[in-house]
Amino acid sequence: MNRAFAAPIHPDATLYGAPPWRFAGRSLTVLAECDGVAGLVPAPLKPVADVVRFSVHELQCDLGFGWDWAQRNPHRSQFREAVVGIAVEHEGRIGHWDPFLWTDGDAELAVGREMYGWPQRLGHMALTAPHPIRGLGVGDHVAGRVGRLTEGVFTCGVTLDREGEPDVPQPPFVGFYTERALPDPARRVLVRELFFSEMREVQVRGVYSGRATLELVAPELRALGPRRVLAGKVNAVAWVKDASIMVARIEKAF
């Protein structure tokens, strides 16, 4: 079967296949009260709080080719991401808006920008691994470091004080708003399309939380502050990403 879906249109070279995509991995997230949130959220979305999540993920994804393919091709299915996320709402539907993302995977970079509208950029990430025998537990420290090209982006960490979620309000991991911005070179217009994508079959396991640290380095992040670092957590997570709903579409000449 020819699985070619995205350029290059070749069954052995296409970067990714058609959705649904299946993800699994582990995450470090630090939650902080920040300034400048409203300035990072485009209309018609509205921020619902000034709490921003800073996450580093180590993930595996089948890229639309099935889980057997993911297991047999770790060089393509495994990657890392770092995300800055803001809780937003539109017409009563709450979701996450991610104004900044970094990844070290070419398929994630391509599908994020070409198909769904996540503003992926290349970066390099490091995340403390669980102990190979005993895993993670109370008293452990998990750190994440994010960089782009030769510069730092942000660093974060959490000392695990307890099992379970931190006592900080968080929107559920059920959906994301994204904006695809594609210049049309023939008509000389910029097409901006706002989507909502529901995350299906979400599973979260092995949650630990505790005191957290956060340092923002990249120029685009400095306006966020943060005012106060609230807490951090680590967990394993799995979900399925499929089709999206279009929320808005505009064209502007350039």
C-alpha angles and dihedrals in degrees: 000000000000106000096181108136108145134032125321087051096213126114093232098040108035109121097222143358134231120291147292095087121191119213133187133167146099133289143201114203130182120193120208140170106241142185124229096037097134092054091062097052118084123216134289087035119083127201114241097197142003092242112114125193121219111195139180116197134192105199149174121206133180091217089219094301098100134262095275088060090049092054093048095046109046091156088067104027100050122074145134133245137189120202139188108203135188127191111238140166138211122188091341097312112120121206143138126279114199111198094177132035136163129192140173094211121094094207092052091048092050100044092043093057101030104040116016102022102241107154095234121178130180115265144146124245138186126195128184108253123225116255106274093233109028100025118209128329146158111310096031123119123220120195133189128197126189129190140167124208104321097334136084121245107184142323127210140170144176133206107215109236101164148353117269139037122321119255092255125112110251131176112240120263094249109111148008136208115218135176122214112205113191125171113219106215094193098053095027094230133128110229114206117189124182116208138184116213121192118215109222133200092015115187124183122187140167098027117184125169141183149126113344142200129206135183122182116205110160114094093236090058101047095086089063093070102183106239095192134001106222108185145310138227143188128208147151115251141183131183145154123240118200138153125343138225118235111234101176142352131196136170126207128183120239 
